[in-house]
Short mmCIF file of C-alpha atoms in Angstrom, two decimals:
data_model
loop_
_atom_site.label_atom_id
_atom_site.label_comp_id
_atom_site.label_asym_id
_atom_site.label_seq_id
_atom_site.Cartn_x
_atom_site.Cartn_y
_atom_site.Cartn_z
CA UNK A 11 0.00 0.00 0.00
CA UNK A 12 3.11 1.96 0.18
CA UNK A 13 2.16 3.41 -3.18
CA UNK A 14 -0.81 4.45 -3.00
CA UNK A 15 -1.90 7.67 -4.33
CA UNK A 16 -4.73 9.91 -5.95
CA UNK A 17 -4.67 8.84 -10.25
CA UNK A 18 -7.35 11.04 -11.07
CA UNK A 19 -10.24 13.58 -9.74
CA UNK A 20 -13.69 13.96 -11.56
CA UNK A 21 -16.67 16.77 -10.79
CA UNK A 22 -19.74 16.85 -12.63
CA UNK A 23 -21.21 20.68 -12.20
CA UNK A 24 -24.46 19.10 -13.09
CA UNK A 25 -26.13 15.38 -11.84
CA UNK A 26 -25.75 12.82 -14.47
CA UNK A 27 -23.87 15.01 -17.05
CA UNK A 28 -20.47 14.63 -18.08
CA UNK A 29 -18.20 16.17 -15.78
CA UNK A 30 -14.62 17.59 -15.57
CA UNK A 31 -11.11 16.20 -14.41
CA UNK A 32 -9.15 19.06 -12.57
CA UNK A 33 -5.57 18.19 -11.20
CA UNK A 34 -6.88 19.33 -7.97
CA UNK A 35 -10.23 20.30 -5.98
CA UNK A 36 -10.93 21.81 -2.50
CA UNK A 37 -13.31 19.41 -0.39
CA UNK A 38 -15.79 20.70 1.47
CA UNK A 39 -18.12 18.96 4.07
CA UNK A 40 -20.89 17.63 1.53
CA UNK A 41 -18.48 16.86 -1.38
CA UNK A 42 -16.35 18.69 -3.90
CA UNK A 43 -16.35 22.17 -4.55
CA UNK A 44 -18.77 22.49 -7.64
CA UNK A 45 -19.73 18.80 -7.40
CA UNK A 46 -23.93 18.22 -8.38
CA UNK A 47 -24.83 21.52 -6.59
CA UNK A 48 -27.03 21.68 -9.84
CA UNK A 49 -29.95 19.11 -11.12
CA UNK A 50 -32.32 18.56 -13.67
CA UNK A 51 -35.96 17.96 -11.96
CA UNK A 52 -39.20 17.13 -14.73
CA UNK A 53 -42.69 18.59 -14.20
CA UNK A 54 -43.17 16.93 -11.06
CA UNK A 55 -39.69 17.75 -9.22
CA UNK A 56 -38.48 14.55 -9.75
CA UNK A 57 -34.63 14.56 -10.47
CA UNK A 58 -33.68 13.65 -13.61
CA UNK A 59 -30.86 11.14 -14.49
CA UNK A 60 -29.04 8.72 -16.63
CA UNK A 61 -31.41 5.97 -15.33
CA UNK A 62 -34.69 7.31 -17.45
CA UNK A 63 -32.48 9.57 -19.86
CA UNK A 64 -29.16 8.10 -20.87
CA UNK A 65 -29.28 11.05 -23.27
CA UNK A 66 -27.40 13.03 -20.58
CA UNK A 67 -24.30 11.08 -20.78
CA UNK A 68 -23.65 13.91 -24.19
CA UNK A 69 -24.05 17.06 -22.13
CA UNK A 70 -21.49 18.76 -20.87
CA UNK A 71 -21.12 20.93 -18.34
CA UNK A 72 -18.04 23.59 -17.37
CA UNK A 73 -17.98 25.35 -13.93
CA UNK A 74 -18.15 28.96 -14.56
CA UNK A 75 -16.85 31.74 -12.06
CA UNK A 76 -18.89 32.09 -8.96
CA UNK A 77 -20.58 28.57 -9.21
CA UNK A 78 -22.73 29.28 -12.52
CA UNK A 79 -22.61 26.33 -15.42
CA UNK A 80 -21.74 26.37 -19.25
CA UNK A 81 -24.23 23.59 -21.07
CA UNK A 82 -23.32 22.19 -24.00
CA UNK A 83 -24.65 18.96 -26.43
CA UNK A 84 -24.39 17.61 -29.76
CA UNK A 85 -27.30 20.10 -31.83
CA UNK A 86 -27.52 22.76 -29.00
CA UNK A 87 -26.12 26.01 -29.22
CA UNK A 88 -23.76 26.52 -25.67
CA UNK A 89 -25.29 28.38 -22.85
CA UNK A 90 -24.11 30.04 -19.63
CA UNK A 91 -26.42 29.77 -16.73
CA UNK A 92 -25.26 32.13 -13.56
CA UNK A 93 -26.03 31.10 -10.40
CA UNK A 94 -29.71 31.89 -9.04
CA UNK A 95 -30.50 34.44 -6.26
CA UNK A 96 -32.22 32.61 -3.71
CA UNK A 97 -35.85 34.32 -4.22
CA UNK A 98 -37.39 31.26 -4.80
CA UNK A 99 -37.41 27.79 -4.13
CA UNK A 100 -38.57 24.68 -5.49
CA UNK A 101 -39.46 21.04 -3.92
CA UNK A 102 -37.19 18.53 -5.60
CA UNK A 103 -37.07 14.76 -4.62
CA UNK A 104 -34.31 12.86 -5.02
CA UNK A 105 -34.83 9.28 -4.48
CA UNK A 106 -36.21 9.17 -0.84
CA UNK A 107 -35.40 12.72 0.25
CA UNK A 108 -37.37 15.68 -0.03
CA UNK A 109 -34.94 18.67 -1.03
CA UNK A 110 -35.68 22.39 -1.43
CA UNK A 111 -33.67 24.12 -4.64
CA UNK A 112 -33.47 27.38 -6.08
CA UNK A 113 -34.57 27.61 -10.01
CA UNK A 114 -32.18 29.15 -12.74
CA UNK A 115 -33.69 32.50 -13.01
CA UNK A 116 -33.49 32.29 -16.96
CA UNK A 117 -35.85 30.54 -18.45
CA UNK A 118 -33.82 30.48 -21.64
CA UNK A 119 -32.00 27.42 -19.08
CA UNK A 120 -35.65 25.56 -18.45
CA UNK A 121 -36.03 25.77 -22.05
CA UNK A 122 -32.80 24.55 -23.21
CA UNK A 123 -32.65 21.63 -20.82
CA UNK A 124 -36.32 20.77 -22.23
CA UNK A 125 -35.42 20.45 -25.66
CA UNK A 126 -32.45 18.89 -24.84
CA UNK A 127 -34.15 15.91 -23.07
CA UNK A 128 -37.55 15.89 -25.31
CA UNK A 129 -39.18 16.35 -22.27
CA UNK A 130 -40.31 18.84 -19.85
CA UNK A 131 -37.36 19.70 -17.10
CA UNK A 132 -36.05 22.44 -15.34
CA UNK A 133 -32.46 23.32 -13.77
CA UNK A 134 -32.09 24.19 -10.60
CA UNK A 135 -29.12 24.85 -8.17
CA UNK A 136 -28.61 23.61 -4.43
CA UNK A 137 -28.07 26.96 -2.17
CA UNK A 138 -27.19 26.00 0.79
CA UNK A 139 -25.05 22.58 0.89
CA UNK A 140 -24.80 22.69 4.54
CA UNK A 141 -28.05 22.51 5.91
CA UNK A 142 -30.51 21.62 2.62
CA UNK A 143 -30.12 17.81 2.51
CA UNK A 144 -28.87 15.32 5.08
CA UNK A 145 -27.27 12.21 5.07
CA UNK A 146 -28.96 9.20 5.24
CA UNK A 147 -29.06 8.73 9.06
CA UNK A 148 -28.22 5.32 8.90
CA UNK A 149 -24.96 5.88 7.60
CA UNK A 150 -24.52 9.67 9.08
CA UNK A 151 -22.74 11.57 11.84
CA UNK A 152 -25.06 14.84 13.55
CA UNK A 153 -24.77 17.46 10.87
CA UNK A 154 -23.39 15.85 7.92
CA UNK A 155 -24.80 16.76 4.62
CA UNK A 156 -24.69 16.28 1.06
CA UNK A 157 -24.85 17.82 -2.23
CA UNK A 158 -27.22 16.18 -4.95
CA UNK A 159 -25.07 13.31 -5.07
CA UNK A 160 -26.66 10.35 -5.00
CA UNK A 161 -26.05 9.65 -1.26
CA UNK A 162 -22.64 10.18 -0.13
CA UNK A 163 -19.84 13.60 -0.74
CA UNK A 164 -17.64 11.69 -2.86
CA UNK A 165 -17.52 8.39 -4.41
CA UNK A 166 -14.17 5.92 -4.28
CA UNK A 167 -12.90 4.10 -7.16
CA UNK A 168 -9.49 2.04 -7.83
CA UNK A 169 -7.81 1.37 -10.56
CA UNK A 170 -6.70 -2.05 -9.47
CA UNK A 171 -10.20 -3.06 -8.94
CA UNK A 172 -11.72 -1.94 -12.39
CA UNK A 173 -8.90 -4.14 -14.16
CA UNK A 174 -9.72 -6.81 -11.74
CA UNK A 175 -13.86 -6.39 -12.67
CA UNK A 176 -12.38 -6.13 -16.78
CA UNK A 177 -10.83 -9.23 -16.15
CA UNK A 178 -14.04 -10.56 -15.13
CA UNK A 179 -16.15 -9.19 -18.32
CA UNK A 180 -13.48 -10.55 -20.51
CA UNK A 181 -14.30 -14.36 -19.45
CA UNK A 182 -18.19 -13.86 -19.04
CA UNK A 183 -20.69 -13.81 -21.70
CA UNK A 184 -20.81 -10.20 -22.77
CA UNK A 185 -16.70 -10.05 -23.28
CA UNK A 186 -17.30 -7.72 -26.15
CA UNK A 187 -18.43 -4.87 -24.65
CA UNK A 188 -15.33 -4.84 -22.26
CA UNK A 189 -12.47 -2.76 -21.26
CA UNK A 190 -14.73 -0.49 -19.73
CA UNK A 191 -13.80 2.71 -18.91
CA UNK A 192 -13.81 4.30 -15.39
CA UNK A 193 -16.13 6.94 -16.42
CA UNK A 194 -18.75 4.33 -16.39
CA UNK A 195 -19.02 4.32 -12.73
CA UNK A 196 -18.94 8.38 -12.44
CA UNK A 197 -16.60 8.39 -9.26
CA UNK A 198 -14.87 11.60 -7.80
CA UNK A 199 -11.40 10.37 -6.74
CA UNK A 200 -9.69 7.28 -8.42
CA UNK A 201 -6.61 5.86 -6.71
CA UNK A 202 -3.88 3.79 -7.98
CA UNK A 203 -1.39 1.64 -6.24
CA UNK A 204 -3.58 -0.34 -4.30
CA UNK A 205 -4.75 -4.39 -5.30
CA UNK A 206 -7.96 -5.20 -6.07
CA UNK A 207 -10.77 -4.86 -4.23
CA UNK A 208 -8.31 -3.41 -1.20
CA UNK A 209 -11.30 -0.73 -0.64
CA UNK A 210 -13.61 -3.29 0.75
CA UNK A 211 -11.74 -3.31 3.86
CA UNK A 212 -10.80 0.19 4.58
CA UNK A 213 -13.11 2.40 7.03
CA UNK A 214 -10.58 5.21 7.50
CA UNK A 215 -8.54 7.13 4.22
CA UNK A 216 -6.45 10.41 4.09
CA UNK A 217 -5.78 11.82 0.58
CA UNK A 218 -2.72 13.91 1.14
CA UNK A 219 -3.70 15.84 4.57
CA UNK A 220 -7.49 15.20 3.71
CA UNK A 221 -9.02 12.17 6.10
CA UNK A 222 -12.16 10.31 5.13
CA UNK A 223 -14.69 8.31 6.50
CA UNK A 224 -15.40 5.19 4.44
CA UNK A 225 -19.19 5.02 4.98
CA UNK A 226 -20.21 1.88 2.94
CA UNK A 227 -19.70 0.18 -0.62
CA UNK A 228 -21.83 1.86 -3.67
CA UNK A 229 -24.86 -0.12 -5.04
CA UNK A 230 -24.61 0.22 -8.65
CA UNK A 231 -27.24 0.83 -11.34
CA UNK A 232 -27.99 0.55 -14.70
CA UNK A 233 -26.08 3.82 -15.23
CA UNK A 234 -23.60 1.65 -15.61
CA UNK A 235 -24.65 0.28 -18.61
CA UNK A 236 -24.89 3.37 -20.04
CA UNK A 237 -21.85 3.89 -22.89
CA UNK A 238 -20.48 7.78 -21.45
CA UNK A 239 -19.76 8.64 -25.25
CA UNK A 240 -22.69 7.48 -27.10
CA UNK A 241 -25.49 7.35 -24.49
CA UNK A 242 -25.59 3.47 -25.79
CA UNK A 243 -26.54 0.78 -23.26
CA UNK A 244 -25.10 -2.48 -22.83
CA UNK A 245 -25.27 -5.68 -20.44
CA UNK A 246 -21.74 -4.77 -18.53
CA UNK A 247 -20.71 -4.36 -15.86
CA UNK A 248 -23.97 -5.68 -14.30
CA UNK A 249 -24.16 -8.81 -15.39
CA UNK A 250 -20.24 -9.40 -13.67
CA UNK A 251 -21.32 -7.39 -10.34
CA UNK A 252 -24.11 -9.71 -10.45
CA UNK A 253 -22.10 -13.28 -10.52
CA UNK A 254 -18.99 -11.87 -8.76
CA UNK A 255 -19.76 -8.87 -6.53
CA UNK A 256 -23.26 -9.46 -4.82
CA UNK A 257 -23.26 -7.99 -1.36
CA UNK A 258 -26.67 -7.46 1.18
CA UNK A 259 -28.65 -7.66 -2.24
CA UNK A 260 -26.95 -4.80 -4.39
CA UNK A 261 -24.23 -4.82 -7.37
CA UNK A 262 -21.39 -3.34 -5.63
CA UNK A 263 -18.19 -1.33 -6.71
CA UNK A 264 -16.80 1.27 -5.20
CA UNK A 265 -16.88 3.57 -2.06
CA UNK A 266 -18.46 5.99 -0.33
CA UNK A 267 -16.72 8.74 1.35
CA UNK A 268 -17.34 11.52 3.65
CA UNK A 269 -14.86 13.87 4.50
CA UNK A 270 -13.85 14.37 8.37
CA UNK A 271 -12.17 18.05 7.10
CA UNK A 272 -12.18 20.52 4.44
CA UNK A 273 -8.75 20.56 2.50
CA UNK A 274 -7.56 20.53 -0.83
CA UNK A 275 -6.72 17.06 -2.70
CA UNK A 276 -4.70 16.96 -6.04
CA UNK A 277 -3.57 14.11 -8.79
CA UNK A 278 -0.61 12.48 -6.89
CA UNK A 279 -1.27 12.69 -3.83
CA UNK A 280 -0.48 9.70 -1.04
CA UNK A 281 -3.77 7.61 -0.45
CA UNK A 282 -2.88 6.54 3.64
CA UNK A 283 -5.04 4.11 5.51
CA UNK A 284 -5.75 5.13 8.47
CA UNK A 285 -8.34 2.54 9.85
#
């Protein structure tokens, strides 16, 4: 574990669109700085995602100064959305919780989003991180929050244990659709250096001076599925997680984090277990 360290970071401005990969990102109690503070909700202020709309997997969003986005997809002209003044806000439910969010203040955004999708939606931004959504208490500490992630700050992936799960796709049934790509599993911080599946027993991390809490492995989806450049679904790596990496009833890879300080974590940094 000597080696250990921090291969790559990934935000995505907006839920379920493709995100970015800075060299470095300041962490803050309910994830990365910038990370899903901004979600798609349809007519009924139901979040939108990859699961109903693998469409998203071709938008793109940029973080603009002062927390606003920069939308872009194939056939759309680009568009800058500034961050809302908190006027207004809007009921949003995200899976089992019950969220309030502030609504992009140009409709020109609603609009855009709509035609994007085919469908009606709206865009709307997360104000207050610290007090607007908590944890699930099962899993939380008094006063932790999160963004509109799906339940955790940040999400852990390894190198070592994607080439193990690759591995695994190449002698199964679907072997065609593998290598996959990381991006299929839409984590925050990769690290290298470790063996596989080394994550499964760690409860404690620091990523250079940042420590984490290791909450619990991620159920996976059929987001998964979903091909990241083409919006194309497929039978991987589902059909693997199902025959290899069952646990409690859910697909698993990966883990959930939640920081135990703020800090600043960049590409290279030492991945210590702690615990």
């Amino acid at each position: 574990m000597g080696n250990a360290h921090l291969h790559s970071i990934h935000i995505h401005p907006v839920k379920a669109v493709r995100g970015l990969a800075p060299r470095e990102a300041v962490v803050e109690p309910w994830g990365l700085a910038g990370d899903r503070r901004w979600v798609l909700i349809d007519d009924g202020g139901k979040v939108v995602t990859q699961r109903r709309h693998p469409r998203l997997a071709l938008v793109a969003a940029e973080l603009q100064p002062g927390g606003g986005v920069r939308l872009s997809a194939p056939g759309m002209p680009p568009l800058a959305v500034p961050v809302p003044r908190p006027v207004e806000s809007v009921p949003v439910e995200i899976f089992r919780d019950k969220v309030e969010a502030v609504p992009a203040e140009d409709e020109a955004a609603h609009a855009w989003v709509s035609s994007c999708l085919g469908s009606g939606a709206r865009l709307v931004f997360m104000d207050d991180p610290a007090t607007r959504r908590p944890l699930a208490p099962e899993y939380a500490r008094p006063g932790e929050t999160v963004s509109f992630a799906d339940g955790f700050p940040l999400l852990l992936a390894t190198t070592a244990s994607l080439d193990a799960l690759n591995s695994l796709i190449a002698q199964g049934e679907h072997a065609g659709e593998g290598p996959l790509p990381m991006n299929r599993f839409r984590p925050n911080v990769v690290v290298a250096g470790t063996s596989a599946w080394a994550e499964d027993d760690w409860s404690r991390i620091a990523v250079g001076e940042v420590p984490f809490r290791v909450a619990k492995p991620c159920g996976r989806c059929v987001v998964t599925t979903t091909d990241q450049g083409t919006g194309e679904r497929g039978h991987e790596p589902l059909f693997s997680l199902g025959r290899h990496r069952r646990l409690d009833g859910k697909l698993v890879f990966g883990q959930n984090l939640v920081p135990l300080s703020r800090g600043t974590i960049r590409v290279g940094d030492p991945v210590r277990i702690l615990e």
